[in-house]
Short mmCIF file of C-alpha atoms in Angstrom, two decimals:
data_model
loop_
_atom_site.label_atom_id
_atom_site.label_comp_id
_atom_site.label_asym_id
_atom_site.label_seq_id
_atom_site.Cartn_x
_atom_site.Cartn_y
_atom_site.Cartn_z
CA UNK B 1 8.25 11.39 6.18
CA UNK B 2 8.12 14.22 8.54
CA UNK B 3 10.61 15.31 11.19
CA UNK B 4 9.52 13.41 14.16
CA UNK B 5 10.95 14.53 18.10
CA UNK B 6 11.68 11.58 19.34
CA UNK B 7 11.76 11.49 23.71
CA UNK B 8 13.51 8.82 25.51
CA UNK B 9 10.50 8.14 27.50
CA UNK B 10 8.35 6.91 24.21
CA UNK B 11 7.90 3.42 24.69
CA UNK B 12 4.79 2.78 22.48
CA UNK B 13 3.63 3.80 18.94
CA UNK B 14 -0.42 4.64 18.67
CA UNK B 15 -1.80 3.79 15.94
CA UNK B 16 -5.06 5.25 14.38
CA UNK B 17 -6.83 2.54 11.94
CA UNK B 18 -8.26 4.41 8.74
CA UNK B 19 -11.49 5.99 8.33
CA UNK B 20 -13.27 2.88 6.01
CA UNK B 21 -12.43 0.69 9.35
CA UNK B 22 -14.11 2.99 11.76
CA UNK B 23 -17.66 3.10 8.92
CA UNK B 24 -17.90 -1.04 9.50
CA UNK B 25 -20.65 -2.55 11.87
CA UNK B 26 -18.34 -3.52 15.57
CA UNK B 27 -18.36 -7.02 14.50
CA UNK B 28 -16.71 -6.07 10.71
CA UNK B 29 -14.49 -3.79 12.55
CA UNK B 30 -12.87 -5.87 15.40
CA UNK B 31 -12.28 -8.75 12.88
CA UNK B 32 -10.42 -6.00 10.22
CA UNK B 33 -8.78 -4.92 13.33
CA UNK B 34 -7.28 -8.18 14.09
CA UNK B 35 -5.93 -8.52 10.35
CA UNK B 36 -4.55 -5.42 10.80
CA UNK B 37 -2.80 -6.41 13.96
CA UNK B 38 -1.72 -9.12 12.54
CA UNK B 39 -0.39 -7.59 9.04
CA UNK B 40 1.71 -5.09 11.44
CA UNK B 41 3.22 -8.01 13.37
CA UNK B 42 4.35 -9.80 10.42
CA UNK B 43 5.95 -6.38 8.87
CA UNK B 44 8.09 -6.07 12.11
CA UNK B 45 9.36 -9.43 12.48
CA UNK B 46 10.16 -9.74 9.11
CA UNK B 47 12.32 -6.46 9.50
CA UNK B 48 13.73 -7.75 12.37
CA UNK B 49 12.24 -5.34 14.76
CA UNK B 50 10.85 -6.82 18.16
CA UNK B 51 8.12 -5.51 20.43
CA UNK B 52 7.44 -6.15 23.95
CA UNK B 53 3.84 -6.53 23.03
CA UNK B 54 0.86 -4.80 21.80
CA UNK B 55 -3.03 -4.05 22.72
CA UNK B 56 -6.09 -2.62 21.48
CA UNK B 57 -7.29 0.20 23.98
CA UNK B 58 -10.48 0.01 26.00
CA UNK B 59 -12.85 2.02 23.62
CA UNK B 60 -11.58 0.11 20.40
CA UNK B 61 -10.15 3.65 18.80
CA UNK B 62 -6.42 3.00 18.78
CA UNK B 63 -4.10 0.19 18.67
CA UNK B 64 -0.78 0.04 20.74
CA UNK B 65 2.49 -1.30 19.90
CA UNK B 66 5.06 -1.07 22.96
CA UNK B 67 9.01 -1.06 21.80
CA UNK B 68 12.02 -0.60 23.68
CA UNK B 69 13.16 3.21 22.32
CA UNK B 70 15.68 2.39 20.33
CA UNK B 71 13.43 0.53 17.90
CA UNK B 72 10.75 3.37 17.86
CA UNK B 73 12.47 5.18 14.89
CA UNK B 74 12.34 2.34 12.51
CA UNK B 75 9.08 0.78 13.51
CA UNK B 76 7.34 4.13 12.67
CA UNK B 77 8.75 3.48 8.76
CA UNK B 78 7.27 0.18 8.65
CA UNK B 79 4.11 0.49 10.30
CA UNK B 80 3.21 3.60 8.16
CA UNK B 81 3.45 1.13 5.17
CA UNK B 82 0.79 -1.19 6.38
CA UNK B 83 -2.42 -0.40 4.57
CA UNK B 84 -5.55 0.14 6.94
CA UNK B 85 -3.54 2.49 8.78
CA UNK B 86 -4.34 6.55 8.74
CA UNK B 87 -1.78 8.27 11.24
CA UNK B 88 0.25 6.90 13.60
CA UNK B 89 2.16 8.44 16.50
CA UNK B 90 5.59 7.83 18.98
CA UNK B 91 4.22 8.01 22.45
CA UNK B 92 4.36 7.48 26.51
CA UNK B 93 1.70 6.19 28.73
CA UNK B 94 0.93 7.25 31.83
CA UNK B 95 -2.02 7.17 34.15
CA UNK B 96 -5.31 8.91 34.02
CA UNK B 97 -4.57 11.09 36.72
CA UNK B 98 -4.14 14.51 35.83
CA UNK B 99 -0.87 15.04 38.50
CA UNK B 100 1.07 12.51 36.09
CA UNK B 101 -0.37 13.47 32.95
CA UNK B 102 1.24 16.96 34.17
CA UNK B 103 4.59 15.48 34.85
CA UNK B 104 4.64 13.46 31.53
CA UNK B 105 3.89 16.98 29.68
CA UNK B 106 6.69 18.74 31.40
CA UNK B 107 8.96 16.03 29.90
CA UNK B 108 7.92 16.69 26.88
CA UNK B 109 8.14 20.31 27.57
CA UNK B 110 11.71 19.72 28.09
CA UNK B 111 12.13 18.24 24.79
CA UNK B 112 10.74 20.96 22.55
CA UNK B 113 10.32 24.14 24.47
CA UNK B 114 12.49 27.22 23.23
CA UNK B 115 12.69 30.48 24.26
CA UNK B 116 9.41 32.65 23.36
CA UNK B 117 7.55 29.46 22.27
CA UNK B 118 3.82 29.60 21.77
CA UNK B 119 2.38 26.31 22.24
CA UNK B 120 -1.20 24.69 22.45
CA UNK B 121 -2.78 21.49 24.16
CA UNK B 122 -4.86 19.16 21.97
CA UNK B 123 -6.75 16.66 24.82
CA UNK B 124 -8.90 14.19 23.49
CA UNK B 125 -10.62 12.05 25.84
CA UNK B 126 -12.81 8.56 26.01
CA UNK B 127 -14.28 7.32 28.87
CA UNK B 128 -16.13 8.04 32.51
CA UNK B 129 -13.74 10.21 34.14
CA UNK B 130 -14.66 13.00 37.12
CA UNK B 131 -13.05 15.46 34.42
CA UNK B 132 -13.35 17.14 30.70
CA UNK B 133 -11.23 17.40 27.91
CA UNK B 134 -11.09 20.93 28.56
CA UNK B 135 -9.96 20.62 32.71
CA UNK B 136 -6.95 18.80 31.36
CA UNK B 137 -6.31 21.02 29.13
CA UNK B 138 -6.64 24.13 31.61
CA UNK B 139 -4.93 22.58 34.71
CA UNK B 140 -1.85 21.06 32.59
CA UNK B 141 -1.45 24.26 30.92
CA UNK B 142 -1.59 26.48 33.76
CA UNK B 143 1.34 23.72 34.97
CA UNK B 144 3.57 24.20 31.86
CA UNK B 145 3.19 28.13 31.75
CA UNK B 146 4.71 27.97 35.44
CA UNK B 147 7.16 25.49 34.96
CA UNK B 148 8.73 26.84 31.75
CA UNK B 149 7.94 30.65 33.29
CA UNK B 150 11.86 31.16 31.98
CA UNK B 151 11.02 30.56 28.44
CA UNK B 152 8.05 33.38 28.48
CA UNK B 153 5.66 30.68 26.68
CA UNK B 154 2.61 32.16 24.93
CA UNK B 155 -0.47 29.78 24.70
CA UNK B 156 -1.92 30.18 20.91
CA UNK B 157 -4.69 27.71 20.17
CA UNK B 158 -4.59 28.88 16.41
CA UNK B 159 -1.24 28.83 15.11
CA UNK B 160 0.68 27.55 17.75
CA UNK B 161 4.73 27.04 17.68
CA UNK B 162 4.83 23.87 19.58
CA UNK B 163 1.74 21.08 20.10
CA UNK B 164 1.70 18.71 22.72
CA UNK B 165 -1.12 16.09 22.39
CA UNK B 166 -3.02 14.36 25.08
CA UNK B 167 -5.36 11.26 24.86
CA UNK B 168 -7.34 10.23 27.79
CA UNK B 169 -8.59 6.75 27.33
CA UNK B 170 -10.48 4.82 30.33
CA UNK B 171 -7.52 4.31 33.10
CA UNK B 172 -4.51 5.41 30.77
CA UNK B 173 -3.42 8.68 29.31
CA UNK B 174 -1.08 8.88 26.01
CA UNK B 175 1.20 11.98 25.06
CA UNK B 176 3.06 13.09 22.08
CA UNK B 177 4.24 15.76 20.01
CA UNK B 178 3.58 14.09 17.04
CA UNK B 179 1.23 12.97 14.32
CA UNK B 180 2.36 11.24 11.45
CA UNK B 181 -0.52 10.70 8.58
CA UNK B 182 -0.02 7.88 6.15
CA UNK B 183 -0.57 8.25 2.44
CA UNK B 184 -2.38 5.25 1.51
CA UNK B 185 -4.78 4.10 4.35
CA UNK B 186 -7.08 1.68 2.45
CA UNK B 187 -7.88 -1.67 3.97
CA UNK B 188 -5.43 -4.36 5.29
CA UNK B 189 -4.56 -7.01 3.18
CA UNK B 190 -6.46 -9.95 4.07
CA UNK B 191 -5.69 -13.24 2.12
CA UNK B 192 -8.56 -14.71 0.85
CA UNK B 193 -8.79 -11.28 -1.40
CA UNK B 194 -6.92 -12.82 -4.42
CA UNK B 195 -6.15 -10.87 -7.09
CA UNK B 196 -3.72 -11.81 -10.27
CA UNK B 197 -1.51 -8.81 -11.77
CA UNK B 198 -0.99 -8.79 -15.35
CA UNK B 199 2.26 -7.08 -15.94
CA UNK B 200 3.93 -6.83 -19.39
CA UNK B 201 6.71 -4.45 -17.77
CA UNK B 202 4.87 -0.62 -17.63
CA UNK B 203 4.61 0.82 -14.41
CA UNK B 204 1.02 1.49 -14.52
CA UNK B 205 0.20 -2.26 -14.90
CA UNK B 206 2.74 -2.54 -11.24
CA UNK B 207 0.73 0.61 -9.68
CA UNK B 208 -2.84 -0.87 -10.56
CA UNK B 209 -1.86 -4.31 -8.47
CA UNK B 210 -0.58 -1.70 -5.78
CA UNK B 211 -3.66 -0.13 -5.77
CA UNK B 212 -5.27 -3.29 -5.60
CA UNK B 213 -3.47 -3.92 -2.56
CA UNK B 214 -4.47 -0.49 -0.71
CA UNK B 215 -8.08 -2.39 -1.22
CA UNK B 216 -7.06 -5.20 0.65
CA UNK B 217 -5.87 -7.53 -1.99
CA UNK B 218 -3.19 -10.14 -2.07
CA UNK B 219 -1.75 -10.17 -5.19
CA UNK B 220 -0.47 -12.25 -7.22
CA UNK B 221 1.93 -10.62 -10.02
CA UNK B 222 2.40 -12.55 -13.48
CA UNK B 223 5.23 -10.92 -15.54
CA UNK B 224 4.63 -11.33 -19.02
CA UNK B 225 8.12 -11.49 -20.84
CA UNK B 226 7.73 -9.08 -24.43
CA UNK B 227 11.07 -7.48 -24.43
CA UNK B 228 14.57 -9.07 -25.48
CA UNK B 229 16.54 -6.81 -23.21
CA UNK B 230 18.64 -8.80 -21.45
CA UNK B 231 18.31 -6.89 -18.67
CA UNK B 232 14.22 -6.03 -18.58
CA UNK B 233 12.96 -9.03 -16.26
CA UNK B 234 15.81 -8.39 -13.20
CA UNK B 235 14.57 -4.50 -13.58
CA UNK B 236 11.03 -5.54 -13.38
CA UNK B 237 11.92 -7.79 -10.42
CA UNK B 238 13.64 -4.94 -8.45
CA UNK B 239 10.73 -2.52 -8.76
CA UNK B 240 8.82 -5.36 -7.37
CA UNK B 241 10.93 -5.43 -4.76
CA UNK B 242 9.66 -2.26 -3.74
CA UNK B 243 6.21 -2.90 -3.70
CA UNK B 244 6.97 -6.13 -1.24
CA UNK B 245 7.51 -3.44 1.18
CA UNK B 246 4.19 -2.62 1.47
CA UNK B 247 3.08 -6.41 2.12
CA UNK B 248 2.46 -8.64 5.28
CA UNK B 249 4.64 -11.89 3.67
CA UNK B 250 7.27 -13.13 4.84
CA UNK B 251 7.96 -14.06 0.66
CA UNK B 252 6.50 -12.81 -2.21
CA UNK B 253 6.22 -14.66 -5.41
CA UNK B 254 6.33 -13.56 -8.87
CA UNK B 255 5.53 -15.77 -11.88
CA UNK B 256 7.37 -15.00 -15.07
CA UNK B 257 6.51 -15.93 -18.42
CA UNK B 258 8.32 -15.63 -21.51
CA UNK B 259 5.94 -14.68 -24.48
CA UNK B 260 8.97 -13.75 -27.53
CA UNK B 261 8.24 -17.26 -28.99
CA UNK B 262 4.92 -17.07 -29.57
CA UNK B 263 5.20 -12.87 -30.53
CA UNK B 264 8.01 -13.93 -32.84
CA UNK B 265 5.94 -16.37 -34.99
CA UNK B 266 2.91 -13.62 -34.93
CA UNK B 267 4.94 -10.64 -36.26
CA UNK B 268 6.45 -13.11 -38.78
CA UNK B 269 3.57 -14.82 -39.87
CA UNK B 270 0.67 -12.17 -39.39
CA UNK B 271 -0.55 -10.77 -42.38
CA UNK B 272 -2.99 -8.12 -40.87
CA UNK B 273 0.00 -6.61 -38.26
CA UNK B 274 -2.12 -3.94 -37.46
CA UNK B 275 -4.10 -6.48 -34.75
CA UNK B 276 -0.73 -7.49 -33.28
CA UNK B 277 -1.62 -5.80 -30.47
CA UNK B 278 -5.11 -6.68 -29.66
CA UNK B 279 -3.42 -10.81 -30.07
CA UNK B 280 -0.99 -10.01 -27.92
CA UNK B 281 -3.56 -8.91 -25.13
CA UNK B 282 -6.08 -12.36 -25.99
CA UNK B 283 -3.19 -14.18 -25.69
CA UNK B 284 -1.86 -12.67 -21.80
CA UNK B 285 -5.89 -13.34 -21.11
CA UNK B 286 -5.72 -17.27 -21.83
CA UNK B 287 -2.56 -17.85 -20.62
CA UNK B 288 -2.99 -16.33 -16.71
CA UNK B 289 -6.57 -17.77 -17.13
CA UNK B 290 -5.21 -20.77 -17.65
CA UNK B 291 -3.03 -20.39 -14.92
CA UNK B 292 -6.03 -19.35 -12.39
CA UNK B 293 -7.51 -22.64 -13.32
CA UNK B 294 -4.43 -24.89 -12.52
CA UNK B 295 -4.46 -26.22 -9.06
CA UNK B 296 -0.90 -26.16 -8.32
CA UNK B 297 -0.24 -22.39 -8.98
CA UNK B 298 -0.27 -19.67 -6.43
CA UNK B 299 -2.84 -17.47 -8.30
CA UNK B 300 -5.77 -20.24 -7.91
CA UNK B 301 -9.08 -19.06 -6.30
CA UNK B 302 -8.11 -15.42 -7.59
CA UNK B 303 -11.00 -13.31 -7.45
CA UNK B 304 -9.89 -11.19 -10.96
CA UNK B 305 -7.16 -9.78 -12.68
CA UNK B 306 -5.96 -5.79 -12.68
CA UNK B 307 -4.17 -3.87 -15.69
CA UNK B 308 -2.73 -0.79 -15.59
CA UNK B 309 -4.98 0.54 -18.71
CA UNK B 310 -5.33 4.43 -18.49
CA UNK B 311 -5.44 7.36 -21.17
CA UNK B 312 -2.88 8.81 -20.92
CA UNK B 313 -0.55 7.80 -24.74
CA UNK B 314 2.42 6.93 -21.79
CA UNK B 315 2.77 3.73 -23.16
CA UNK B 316 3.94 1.43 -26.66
CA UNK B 317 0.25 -0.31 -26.24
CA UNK B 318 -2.79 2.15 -28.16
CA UNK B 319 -4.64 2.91 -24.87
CA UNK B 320 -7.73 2.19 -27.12
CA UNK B 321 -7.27 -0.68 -28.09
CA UNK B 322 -6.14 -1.92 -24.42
CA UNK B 323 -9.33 -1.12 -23.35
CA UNK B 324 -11.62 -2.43 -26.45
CA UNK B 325 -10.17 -6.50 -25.82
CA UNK B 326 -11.26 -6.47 -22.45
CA UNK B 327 -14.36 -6.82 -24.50
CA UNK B 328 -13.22 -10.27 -25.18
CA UNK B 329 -11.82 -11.47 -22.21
CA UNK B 330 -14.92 -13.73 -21.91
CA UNK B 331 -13.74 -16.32 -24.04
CA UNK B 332 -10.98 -17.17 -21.88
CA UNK B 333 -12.15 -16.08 -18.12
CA UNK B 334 -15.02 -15.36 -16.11
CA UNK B 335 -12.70 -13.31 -13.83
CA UNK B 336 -13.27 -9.39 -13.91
CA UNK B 337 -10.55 -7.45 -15.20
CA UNK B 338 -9.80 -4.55 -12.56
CA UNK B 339 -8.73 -0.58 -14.32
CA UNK B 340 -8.04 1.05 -11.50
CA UNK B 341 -6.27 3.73 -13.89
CA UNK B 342 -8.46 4.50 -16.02
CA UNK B 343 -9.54 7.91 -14.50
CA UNK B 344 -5.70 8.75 -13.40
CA UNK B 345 -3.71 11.46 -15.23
CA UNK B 346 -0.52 11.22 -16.24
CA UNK B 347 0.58 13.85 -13.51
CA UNK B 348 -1.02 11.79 -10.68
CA UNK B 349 0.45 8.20 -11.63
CA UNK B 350 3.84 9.65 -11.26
CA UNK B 351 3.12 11.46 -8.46
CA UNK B 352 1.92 8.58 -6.27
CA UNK B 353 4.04 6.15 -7.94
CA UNK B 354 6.85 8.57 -6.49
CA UNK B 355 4.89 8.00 -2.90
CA UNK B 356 5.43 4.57 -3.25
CA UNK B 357 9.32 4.88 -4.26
CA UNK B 358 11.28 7.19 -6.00
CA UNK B 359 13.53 4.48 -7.48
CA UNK B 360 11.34 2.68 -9.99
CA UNK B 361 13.17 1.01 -13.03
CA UNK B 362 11.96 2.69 -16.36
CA UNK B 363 11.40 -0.48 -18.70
CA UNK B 364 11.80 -1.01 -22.58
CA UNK B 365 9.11 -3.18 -22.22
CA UNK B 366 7.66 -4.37 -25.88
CA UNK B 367 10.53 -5.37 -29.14
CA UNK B 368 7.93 -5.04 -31.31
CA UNK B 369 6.55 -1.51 -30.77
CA UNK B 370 3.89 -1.89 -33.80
CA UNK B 371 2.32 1.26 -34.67
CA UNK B 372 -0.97 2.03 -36.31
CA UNK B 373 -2.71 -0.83 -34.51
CA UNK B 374 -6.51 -1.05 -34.85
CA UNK B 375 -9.21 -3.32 -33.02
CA UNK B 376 -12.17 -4.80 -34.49
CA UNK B 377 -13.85 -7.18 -32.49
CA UNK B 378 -15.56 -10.04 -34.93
CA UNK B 379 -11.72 -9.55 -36.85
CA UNK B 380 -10.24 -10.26 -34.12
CA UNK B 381 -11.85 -13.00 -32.77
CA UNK B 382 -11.74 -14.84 -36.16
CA UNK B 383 -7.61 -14.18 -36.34
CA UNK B 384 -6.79 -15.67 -32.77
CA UNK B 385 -9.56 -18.55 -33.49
CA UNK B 386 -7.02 -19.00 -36.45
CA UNK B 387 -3.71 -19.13 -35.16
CA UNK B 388 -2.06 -22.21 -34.46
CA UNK B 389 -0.41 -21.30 -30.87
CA UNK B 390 -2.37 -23.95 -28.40
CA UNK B 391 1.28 -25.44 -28.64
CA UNK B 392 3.40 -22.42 -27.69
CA UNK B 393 0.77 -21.51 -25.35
CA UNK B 394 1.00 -24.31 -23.26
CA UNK B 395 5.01 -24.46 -23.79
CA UNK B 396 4.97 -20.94 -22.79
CA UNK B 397 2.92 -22.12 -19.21
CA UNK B 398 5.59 -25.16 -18.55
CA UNK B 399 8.24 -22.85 -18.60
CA UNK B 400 6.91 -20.46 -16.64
CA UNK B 401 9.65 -19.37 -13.96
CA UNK B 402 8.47 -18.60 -9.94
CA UNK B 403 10.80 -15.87 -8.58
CA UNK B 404 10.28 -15.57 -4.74
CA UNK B 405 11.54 -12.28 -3.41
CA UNK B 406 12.27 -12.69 0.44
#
């Protein structure tokens, strides 16, 4: 995040609602708004961080979150995490009156003004007011250039050194020096969007639920279990971990399945080994479709299921292949199967995944690692119609493990 000038005066943080928000009809928008609102509230408290309270303004354009100023800091961190937002920014508030919005910008003035500074006024305004954007911006520079007269200020509207900001909004007036833009925007999470995550340890298959998210999902992460290293599902959980960060719950839950027993009999007893893979992936399909259809599980009413398929040879699992059984995932679900991948180079999955954290476990995900694997579709179909795994299956659901990460 950028360096931000903080002034002891800032008692609120405006926040400006991303672009996809603004496009909705008024009645789409002010309900989105009130998620959002909502989402943002539930960050803070559960980081502990109180407010004094918080509005929308007059004209619907920005929301307000007022703070005591030693919680500004902070707050900025988690509210830039909150999908639906685009930019945010530490601010004062002051009156519409252009006297006090003169005042407030010397204070700021204070704050930031060096010697042979060029500076610029951004005004922005909404509302009836006896005034333009442009008077404000005339009259309070005129003010600054004779208050700060000892500095020998330069006003450059192009390229200037220093930027003081000005929003005039029906009877109140907001300043700052600031603007801090948020990488995701999206939509906030509202949570009737359900969405299960099938995650067999990569970190594409944990960036395609976060993408889901920036969409306005809740998700619902099952962590399918193929690797016996001891130390692979506390990894996995940690990098989850991270990824709660970017949600509205107060707990987030995790569902972890082991699938080794039934892998274990297929790599023993498999003649053809080069479908291992494609099995593996009919056999994640039934068993978190199965799960979508039991009542007492989290991930019921879900809406689909992402994967972290792209084409990029990053991972144990032939990319090809990976996408080819979706072809079958009717047998099991009706649920779509989201890819939001699949058009993402290499290059840009670790570049945003690096956005999200920098800190991401690296997993050993698969023991079995099979190589030439092929996909044939009748084949297929015919082997997993074969195999006798209902059992394990269904042993493999009732000792399926919730991990809540709080």
């Amino acid at each position: 995040m950028k360096q931000i000038t903080f002034h002891k005066s800032y008692n609120l943080i405006l926040v400006r609602y991303s672009g996809e928000i603004w496009l909705k009809s008024m009645k789409v928008k002010m309900r989105m708004l009130k998620i959002l609102i909502k989402n943002i509230q539930n960050m803070l408290e559960r980081e502990k961080i109180p407010y004094t309270k918080y509005q929308i303004t007059h004209d619907s354009a920005r929301i307000l979150f007022f703070f005591k100023y030693e919680f500004i800091e902070k707050a900025i961190k988690v509210i830039s995490k909150a999908f639906g937002v685009h930019s945010l920014s530490a601010a004062l508030r002051t009156s519409n009156r252009i006297k006090n919005i003169s005042e407030r910008a010397i204070e700021l003035g204070d704050l930031i003004f060096e010697q042979d500074d060029s500076f610029a006024l951004r005004v922005k305004r909404s509302g009836k007011h006896k005034f333009t954007s442009q008077d404000v911006a005339e009259k309070v520079g005129t003010i600054i250039l004779d208050n700060f007269s000892h500095l020998n200020l330069k006003v450059n509207l192009s390229n200037p050194d220093k930027i003081i900001y000005i929003e005039v909004r029906n009877q109140f007036s907001y300043l700052f020096t600031d603007i801090i833009e948020t990488k995701w925007e999206g939509l906030p999470i509202e949570y009737k969007k359900k969405i299960g995550v099938m995650d067999i340890g990569r970190l594409s298959d944990l960036f395609a639920g976060f993408l889901l998210m920036r969409r306005g999902c809740v998700i619902h992460p099952v962590l399918f279990n193929i690797s016996n290293k001891e130390d692979s599902v506390n990894k996995r959980i940690r990098n989850w971990e991270k990824i709660y960060n970017y949600t509205p719950f107060s707990k987030f839950s995790l569902i972890i399945i082991n699938l080794l027993p039934i892998l274990d009999l297929l790599e023993e007893e498999l003649e053809q080994k080069v479908y291992l893979c494609s099995l593996c992936r009919l056999i994640r399909y039934e068993i978190i479709a199965k799960l979508s259809e039991d009542f007492q599980t989290k991930i019921k009413s879900i809406k689909g299921f992402s994967d972290g398929l792209n084409f990029n040879n990053l991972n144990f699992c032939n990319d090809e292949i990976d996408l080819e059984s979706i072809s079958l995932n009717y047998l099991f679900s009706k649920h779509p199967i989201f890819t939001p991948l699949v058009g993402f180079d290499s290059e840009r999955i670790q570049e945003e995944m690096n956005d999200i954290s920098s800190n991401f476990n690296h997993i050993d995900y698969c023991k079995f690692k099979p190589k030439n694997q092929k996909f044939d579709l009748e084949t297929v179909k015919k082997l997993y119609n074969s195999l006798k795994i209902k059992t394990l299956i269904q042993d493999a659901l009732d000792k399926s493990e919730e991990y809540i990460i709080e």
